[in-house]
mmCIF file of C-alpha atoms in Angstrom:
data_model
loop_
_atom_site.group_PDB
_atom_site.id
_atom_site.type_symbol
_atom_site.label_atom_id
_atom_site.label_comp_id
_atom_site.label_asym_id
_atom_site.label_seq_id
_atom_site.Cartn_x
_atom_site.Cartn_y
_atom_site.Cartn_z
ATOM 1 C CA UNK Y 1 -115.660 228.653 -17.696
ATOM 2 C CA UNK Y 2 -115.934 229.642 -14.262
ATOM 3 C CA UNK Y 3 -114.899 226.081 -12.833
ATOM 4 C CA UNK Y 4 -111.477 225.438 -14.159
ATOM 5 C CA UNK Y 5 -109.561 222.213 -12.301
ATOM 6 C CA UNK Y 6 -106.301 222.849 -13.804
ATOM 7 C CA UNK Y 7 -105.603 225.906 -11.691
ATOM 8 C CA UNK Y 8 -104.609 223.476 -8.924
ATOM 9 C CA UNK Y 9 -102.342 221.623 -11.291
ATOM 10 C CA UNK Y 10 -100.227 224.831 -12.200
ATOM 11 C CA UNK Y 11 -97.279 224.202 -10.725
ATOM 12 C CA UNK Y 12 -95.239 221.871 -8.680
ATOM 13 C CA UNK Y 13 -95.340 224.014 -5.337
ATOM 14 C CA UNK Y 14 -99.549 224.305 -5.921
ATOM 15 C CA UNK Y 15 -99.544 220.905 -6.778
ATOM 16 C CA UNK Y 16 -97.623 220.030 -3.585
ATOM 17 C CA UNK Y 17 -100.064 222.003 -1.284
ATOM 18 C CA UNK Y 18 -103.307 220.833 -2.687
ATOM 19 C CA UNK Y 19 -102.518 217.157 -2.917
ATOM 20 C CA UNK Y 20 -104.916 214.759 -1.335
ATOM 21 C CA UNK Y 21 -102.846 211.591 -0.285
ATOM 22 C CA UNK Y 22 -99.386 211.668 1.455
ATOM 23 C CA UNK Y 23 -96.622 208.524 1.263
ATOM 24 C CA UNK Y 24 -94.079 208.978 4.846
ATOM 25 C CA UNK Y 25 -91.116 206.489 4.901
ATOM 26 C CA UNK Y 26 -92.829 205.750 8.366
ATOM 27 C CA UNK Y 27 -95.780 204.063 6.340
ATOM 28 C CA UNK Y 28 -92.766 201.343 5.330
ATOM 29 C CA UNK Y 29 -92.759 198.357 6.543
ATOM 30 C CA UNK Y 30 -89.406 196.017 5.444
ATOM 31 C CA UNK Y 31 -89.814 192.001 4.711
ATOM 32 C CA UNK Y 32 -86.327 190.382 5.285
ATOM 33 C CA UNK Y 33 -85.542 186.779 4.567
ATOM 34 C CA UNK Y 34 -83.189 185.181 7.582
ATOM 35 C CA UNK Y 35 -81.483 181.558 6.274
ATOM 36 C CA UNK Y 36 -80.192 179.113 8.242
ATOM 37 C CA UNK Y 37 -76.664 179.468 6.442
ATOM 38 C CA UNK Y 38 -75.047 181.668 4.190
ATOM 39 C CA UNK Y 39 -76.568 184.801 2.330
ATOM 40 C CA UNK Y 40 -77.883 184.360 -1.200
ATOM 41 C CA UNK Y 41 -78.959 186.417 -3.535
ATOM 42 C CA UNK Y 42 -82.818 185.738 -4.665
ATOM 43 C CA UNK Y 43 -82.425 185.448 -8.558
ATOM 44 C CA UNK Y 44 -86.254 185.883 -8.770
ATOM 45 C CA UNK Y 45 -86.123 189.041 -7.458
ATOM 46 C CA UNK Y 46 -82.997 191.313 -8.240
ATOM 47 C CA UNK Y 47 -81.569 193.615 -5.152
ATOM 48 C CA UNK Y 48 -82.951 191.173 -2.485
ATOM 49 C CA UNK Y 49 -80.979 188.868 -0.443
ATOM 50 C CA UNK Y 50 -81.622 185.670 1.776
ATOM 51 C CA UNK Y 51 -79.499 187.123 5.047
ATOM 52 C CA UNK Y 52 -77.353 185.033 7.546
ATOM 53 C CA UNK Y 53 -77.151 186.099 11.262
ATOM 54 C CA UNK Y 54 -74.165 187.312 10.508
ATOM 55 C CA UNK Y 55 -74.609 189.369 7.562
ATOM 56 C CA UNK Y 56 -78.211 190.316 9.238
ATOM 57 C CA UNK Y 57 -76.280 193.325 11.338
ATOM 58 C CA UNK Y 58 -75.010 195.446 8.356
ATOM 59 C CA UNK Y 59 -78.616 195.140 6.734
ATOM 60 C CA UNK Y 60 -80.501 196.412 9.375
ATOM 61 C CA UNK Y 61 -78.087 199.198 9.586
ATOM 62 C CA UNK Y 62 -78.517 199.822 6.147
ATOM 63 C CA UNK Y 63 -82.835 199.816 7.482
ATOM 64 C CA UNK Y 64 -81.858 202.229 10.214
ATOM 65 C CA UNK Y 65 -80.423 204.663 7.975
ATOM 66 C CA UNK Y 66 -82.708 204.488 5.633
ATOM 67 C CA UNK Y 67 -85.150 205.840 8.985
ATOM 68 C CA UNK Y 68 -87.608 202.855 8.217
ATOM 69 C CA UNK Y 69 -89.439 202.190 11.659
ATOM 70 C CA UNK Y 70 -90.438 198.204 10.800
ATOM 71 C CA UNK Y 71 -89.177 195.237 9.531
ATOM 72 C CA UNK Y 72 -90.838 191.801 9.112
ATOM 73 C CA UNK Y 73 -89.117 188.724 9.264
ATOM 74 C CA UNK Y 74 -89.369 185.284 7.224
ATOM 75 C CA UNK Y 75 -87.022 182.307 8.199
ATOM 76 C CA UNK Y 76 -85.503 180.017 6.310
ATOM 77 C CA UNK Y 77 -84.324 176.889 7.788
ATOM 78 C CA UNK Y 78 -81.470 174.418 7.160
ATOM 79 C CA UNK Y 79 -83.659 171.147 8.072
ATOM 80 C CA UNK Y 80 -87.742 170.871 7.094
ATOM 81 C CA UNK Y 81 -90.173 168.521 8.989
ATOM 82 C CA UNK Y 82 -93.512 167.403 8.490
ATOM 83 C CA UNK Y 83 -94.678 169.969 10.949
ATOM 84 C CA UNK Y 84 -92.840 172.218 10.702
ATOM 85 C CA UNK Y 85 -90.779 172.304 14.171
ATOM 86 C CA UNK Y 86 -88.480 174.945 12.808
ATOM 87 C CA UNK Y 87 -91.537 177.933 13.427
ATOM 88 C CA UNK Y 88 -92.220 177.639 17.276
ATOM 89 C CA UNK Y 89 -88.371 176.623 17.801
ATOM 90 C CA UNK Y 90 -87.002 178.627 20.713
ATOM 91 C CA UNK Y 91 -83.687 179.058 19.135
ATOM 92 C CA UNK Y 92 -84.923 178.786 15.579
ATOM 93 C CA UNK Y 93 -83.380 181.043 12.621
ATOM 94 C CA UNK Y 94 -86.045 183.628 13.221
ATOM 95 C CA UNK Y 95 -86.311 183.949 17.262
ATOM 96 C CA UNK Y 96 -82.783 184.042 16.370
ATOM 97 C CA UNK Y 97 -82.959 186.963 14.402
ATOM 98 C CA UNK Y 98 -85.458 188.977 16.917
ATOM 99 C CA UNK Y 99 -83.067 188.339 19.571
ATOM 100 C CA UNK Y 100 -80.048 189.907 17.363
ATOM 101 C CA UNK Y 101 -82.240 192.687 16.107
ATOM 102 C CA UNK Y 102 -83.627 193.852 19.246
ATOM 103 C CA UNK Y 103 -80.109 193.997 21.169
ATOM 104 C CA UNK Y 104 -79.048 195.807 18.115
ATOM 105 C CA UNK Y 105 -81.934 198.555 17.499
ATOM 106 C CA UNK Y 106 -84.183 198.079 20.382
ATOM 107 C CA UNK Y 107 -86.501 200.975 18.913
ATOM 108 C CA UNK Y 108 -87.015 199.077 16.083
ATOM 109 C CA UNK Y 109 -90.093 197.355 15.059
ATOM 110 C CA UNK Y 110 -89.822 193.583 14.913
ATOM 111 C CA UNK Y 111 -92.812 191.617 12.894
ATOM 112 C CA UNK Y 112 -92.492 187.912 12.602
ATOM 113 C CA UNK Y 113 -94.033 185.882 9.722
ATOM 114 C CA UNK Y 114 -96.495 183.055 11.377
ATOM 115 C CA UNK Y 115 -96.969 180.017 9.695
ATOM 116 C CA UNK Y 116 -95.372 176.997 8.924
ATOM 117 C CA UNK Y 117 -94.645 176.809 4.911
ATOM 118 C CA UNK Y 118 -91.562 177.723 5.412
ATOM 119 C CA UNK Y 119 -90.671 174.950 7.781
ATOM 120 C CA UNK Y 120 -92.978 172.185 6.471
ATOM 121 C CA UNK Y 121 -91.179 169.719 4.819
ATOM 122 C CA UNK Y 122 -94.089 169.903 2.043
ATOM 123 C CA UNK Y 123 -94.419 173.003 1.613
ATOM 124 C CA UNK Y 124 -98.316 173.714 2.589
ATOM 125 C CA UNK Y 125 -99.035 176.020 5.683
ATOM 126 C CA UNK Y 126 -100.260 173.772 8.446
ATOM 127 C CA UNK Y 127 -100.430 169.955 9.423
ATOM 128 C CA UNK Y 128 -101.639 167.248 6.808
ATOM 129 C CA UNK Y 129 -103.737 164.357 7.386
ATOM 130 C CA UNK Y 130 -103.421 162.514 3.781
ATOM 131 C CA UNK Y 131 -103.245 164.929 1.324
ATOM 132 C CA UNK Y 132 -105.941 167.511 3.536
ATOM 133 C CA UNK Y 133 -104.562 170.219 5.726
ATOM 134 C CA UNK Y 134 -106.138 170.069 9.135
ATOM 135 C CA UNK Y 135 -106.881 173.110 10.049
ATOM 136 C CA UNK Y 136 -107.687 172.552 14.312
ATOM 137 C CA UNK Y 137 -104.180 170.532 14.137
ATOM 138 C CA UNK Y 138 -102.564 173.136 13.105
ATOM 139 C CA UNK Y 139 -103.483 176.521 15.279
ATOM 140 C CA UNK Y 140 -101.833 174.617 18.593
ATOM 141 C CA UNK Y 141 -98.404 174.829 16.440
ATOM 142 C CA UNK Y 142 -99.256 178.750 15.342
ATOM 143 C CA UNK Y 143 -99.738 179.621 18.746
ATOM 144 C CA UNK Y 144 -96.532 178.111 19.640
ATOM 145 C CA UNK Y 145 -94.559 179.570 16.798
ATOM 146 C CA UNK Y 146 -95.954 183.043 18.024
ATOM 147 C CA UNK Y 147 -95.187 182.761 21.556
ATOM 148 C CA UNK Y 148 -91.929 181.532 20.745
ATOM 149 C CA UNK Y 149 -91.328 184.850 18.365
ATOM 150 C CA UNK Y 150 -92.833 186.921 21.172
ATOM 151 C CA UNK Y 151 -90.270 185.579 23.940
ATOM 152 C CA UNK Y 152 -87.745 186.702 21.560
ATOM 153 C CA UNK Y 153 -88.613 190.016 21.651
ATOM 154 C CA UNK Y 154 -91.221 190.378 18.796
ATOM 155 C CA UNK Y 155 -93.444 193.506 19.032
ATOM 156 C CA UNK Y 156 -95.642 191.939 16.653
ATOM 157 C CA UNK Y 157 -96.637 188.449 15.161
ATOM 158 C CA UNK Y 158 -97.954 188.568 11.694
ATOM 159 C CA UNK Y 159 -100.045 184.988 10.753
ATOM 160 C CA UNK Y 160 -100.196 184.511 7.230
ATOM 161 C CA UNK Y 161 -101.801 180.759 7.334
ATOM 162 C CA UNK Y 162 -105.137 181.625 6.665
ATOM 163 C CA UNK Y 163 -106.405 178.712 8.789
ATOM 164 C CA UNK Y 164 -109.536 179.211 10.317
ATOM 165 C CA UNK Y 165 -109.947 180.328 14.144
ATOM 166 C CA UNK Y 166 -105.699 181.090 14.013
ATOM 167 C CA UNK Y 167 -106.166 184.938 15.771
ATOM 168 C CA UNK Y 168 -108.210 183.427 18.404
ATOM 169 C CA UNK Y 169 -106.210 180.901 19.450
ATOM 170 C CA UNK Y 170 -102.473 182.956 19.136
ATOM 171 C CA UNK Y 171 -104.777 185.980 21.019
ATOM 172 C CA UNK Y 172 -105.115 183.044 23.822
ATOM 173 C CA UNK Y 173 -101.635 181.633 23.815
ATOM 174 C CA UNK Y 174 -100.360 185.046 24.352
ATOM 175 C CA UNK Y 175 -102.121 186.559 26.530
ATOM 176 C CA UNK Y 176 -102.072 183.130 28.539
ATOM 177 C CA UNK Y 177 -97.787 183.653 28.754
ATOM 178 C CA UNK Y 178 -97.688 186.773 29.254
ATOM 179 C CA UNK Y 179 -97.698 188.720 25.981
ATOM 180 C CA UNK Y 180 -100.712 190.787 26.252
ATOM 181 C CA UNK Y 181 -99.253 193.877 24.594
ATOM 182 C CA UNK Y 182 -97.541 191.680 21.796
ATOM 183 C CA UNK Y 183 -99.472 192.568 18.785
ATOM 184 C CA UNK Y 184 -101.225 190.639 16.261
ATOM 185 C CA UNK Y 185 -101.119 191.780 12.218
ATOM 186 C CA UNK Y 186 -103.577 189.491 10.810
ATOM 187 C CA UNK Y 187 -103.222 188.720 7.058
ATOM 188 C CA UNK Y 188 -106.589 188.559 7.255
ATOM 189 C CA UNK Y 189 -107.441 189.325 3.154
ATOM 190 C CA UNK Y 190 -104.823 186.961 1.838
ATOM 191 C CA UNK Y 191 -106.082 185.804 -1.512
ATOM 192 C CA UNK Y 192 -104.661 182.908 -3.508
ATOM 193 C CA UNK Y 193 -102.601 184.610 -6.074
ATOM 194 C CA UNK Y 194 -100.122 183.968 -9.231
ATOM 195 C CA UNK Y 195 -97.957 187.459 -7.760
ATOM 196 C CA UNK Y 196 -96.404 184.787 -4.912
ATOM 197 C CA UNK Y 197 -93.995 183.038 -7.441
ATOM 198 C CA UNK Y 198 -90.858 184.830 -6.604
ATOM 199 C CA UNK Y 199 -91.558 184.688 -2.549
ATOM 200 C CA UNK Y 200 -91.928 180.868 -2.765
ATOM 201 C CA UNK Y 201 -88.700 181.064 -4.971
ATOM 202 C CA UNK Y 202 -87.353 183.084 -1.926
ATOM 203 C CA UNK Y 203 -88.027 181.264 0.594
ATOM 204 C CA UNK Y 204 -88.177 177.735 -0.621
ATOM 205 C CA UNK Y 205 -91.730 177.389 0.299
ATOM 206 C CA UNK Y 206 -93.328 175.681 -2.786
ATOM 207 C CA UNK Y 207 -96.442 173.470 -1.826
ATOM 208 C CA UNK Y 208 -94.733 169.782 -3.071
ATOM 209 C CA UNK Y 209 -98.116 169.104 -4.091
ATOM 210 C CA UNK Y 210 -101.628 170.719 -5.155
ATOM 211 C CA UNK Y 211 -101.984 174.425 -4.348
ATOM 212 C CA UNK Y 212 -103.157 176.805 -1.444
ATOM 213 C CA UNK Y 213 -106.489 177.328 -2.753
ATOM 214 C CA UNK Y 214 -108.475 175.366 -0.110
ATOM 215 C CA UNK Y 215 -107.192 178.108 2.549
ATOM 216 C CA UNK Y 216 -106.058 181.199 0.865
ATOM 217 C CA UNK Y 217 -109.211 182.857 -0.501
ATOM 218 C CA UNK Y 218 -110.521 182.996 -4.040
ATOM 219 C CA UNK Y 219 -109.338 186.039 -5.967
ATOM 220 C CA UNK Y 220 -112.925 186.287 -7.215
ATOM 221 C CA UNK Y 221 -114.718 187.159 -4.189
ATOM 222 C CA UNK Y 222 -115.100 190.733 -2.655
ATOM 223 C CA UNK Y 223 -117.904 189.893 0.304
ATOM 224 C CA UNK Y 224 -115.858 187.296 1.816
ATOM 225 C CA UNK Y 225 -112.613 189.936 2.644
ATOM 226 C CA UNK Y 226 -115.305 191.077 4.775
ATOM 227 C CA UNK Y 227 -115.998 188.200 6.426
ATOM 228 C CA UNK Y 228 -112.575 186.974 7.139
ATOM 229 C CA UNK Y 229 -111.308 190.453 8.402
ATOM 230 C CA UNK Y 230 -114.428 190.836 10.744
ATOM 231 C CA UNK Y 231 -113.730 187.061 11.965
ATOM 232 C CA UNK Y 232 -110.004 188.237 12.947
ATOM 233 C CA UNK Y 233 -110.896 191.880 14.777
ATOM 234 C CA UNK Y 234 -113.725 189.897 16.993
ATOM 235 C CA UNK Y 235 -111.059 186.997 17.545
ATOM 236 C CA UNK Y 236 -108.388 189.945 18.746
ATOM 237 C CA UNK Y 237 -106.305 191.285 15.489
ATOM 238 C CA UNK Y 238 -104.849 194.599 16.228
ATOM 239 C CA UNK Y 239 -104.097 195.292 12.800
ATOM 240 C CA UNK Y 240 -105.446 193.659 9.137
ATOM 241 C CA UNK Y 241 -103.766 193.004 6.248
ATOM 242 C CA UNK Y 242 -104.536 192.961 2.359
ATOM 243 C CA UNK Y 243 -102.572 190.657 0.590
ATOM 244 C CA UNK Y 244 -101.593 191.291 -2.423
ATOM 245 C CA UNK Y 245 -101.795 195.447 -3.357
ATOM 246 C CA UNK Y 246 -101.829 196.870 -6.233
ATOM 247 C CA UNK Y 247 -104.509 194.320 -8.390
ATOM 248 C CA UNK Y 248 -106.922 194.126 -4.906
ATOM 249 C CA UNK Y 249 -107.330 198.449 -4.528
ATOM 250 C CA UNK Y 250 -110.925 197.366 -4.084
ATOM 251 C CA UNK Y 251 -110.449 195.251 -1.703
ATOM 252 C CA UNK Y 252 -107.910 197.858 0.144
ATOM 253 C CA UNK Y 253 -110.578 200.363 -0.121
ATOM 254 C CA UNK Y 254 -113.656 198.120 1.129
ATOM 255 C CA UNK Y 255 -111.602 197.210 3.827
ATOM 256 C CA UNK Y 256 -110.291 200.531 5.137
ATOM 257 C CA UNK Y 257 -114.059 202.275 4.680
ATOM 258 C CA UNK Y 258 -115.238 199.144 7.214
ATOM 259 C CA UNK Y 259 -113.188 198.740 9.517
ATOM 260 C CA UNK Y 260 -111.812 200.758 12.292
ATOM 261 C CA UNK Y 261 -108.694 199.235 12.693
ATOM 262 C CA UNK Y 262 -105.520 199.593 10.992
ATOM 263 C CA UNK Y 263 -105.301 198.393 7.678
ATOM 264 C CA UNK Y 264 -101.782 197.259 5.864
ATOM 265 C CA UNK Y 265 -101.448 196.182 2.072
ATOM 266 C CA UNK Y 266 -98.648 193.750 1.112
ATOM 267 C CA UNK Y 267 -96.924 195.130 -1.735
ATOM 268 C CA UNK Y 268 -95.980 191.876 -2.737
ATOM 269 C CA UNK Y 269 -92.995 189.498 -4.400
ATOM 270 C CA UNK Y 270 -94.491 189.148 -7.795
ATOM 271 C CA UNK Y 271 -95.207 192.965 -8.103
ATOM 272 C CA UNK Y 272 -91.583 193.729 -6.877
ATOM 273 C CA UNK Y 273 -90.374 191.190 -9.690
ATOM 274 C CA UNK Y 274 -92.596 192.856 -12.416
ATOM 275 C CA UNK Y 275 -91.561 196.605 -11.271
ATOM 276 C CA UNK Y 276 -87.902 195.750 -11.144
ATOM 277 C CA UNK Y 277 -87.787 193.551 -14.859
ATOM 278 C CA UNK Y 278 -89.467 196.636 -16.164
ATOM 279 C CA UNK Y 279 -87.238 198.960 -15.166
ATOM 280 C CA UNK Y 280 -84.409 196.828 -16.099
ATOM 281 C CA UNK Y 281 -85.190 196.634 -19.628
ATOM 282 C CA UNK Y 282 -85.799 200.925 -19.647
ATOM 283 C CA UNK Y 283 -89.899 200.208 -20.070
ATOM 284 C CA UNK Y 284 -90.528 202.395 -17.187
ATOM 285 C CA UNK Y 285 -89.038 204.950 -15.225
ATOM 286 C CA UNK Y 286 -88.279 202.714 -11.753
ATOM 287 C CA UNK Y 287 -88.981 205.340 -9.205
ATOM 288 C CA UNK Y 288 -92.000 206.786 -10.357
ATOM 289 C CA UNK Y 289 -93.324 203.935 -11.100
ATOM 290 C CA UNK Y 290 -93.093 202.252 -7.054
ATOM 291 C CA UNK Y 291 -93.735 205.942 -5.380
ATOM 292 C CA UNK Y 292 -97.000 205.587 -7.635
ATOM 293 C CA UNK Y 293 -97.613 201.805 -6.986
ATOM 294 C CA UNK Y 294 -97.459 202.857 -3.204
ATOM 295 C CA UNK Y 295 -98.874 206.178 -2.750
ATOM 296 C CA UNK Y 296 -102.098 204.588 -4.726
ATOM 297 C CA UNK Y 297 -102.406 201.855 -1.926
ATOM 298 C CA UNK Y 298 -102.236 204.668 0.492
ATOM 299 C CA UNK Y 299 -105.148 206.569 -1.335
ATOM 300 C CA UNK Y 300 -106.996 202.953 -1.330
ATOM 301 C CA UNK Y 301 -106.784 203.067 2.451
ATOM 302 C CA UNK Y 302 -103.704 201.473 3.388
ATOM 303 C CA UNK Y 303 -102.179 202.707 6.891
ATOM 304 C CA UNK Y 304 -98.827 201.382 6.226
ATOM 305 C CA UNK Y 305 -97.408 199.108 3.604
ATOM 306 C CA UNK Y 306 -95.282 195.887 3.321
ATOM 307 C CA UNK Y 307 -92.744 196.491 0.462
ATOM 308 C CA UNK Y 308 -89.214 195.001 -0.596
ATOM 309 C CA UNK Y 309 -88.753 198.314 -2.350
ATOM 310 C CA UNK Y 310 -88.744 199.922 1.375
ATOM 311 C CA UNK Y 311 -84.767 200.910 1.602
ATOM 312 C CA UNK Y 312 -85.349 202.232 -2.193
ATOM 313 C CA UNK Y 313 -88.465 203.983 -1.579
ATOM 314 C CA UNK Y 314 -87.515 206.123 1.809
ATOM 315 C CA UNK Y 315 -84.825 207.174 -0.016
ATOM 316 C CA UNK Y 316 -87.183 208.515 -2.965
ATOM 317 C CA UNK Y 317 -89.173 209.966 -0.145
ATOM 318 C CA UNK Y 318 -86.786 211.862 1.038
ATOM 319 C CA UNK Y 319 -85.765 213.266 -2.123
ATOM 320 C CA UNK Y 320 -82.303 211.413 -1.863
#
């Protein structure tokens, strides 16, 4: 046999120096819950913690040691309203957090969840008329919520609402006050999927009735992805986002081999869940398991990735 692939696979150090796809702790991208009150533990999801302002300092130490560049915030507020007030807030739990973080580590990326399930009193991501969400009522408070974040000192405003037109009109409402080099990570392939259990869990954001599937997308379509993420680029996304990793590679891949732009997956709460129950009954070996979960979203495509095994991971990275 003159053509024999195993050659490359001889060793560790041959391995190392042929290998196609590389995983960098800068790839990492942190999601932090902030709460209005005092920090819980997220029994849905072992090792992760709702933080309070105060508690918030020592974390993001621990996230500066670990050398991860980004973090991404979600707030949880003490008092929900029907439209969810809490989001574009100018002294809310989150533009409270930038503020901290920023005087703290001002090298380090800020991201700030937009959208207003976390705030809404029912739960859905935008303003209802009946039981409907109206989706041109809604992108006024988006752009709001994002400004707000961006006068705190965001670098970057993530929307996660999937309402129609939202880039557009937070593109406007920045560049309008000022925020022209604020950045915008569109989660712009956000499919309606049963791997968000343990976030809702975490951040109390439940719909109190029906489901998200009239504005997340339908986990059986593939041509659509490319519709929505084309929609956000021409409306002014810097940056696009898969949502969730591991079971949408395809999508990642599609994606990333279309567009130009950067393209993040969202290593999400359910995945997390499943990796760390695993693991915690001795079914799989923990930290190969997540370098292998995330170095395969990096071969999909994936410019940087959105996991709450970051702190964990760098430190597998490293070799620590």
């Amino acid at each position: 046999m003159i053509k024999r692939p195993r050659r490359l696979r001889k060793t560790a150090q041959i391995r190392n120096l042929v290998h196609e796809t590389s995983l960098d702790v800068s790839d990492l991208i942190y999601p932090m819950f902030i709460i209005e009150g005092e920090t819980e533990e997220i029994s849905s999801m072992p090792g992760i913690k709702r933080y309070s302002l105060d508690d918030l300092p020592k974390a993001l130490k621990e996230v500066i040691s670990a050398e991860i560049s980004a973090v991404l915030f979600f707030g949880i507020p003490k008092n929900k309203d029907e439209n969810g007030s809490g989001a574009y807030e100018e002294n809310g739990i989150v533009q409270q957090a930038v503020r901290l973080t920023k005087k703290l580590y001002p090298d380090l990326i800020v991201i700030t969840d937009i959208c207003l399930c976390e705030y809404t009193s029912h739960g859905h991501c935008g303003v209802l008329e009946g039981n409907c969400i109206s989706n041109d009522k809604t992108l006024p408070l988006l752009a709001k919520a994002a400004v707000s974040c961006a006068r705190a000192g965001a670098d970057m405003v993530a929307p996660s609402d999937m309402m129609d037109g939202r880039i557009g009109a937070i593109r406007n409402a920045l560049d309008e006050n000022g925020f022209s080099d604020t950045l915008i990570m569109a989660y712009s392939v956000k499919y309606s999927s049963s791997f968000y259990g343990p976030f809702r869990d975490a951040a109390n954001s439940a719909p109190s009735f029906g489901d998200r599937k009239s504005y997340q997308m339908d986990f059986r379509n593939k041509k659509e992805a490319i519709t929505e993420t084309q929609l956000d680029i021409d409306e002014g996304a810097d940056i696009v986002m898969v949502k969730p990793g591991l079971p949408y590679l395809d999508i990642l891949k599609t994606t990333s081999d279309t567009f130009s732009v950067p393209v993040a997956a969202y290593h999400v709460s359910g995945e997390y869940s499943m990796l760390k129950a695993a693991a915690q009954n001795g079914w799989i070996d923990e930290k190969a398991a997540v370098l292998e979960s995330l170095t395969a979203m990096k071969r999909a495509g994936a410019k940087m990735i959105i996991t709450y095994y970051a702190p964990n991971a760098a430190k597998w990275i490293k070799g620590e």
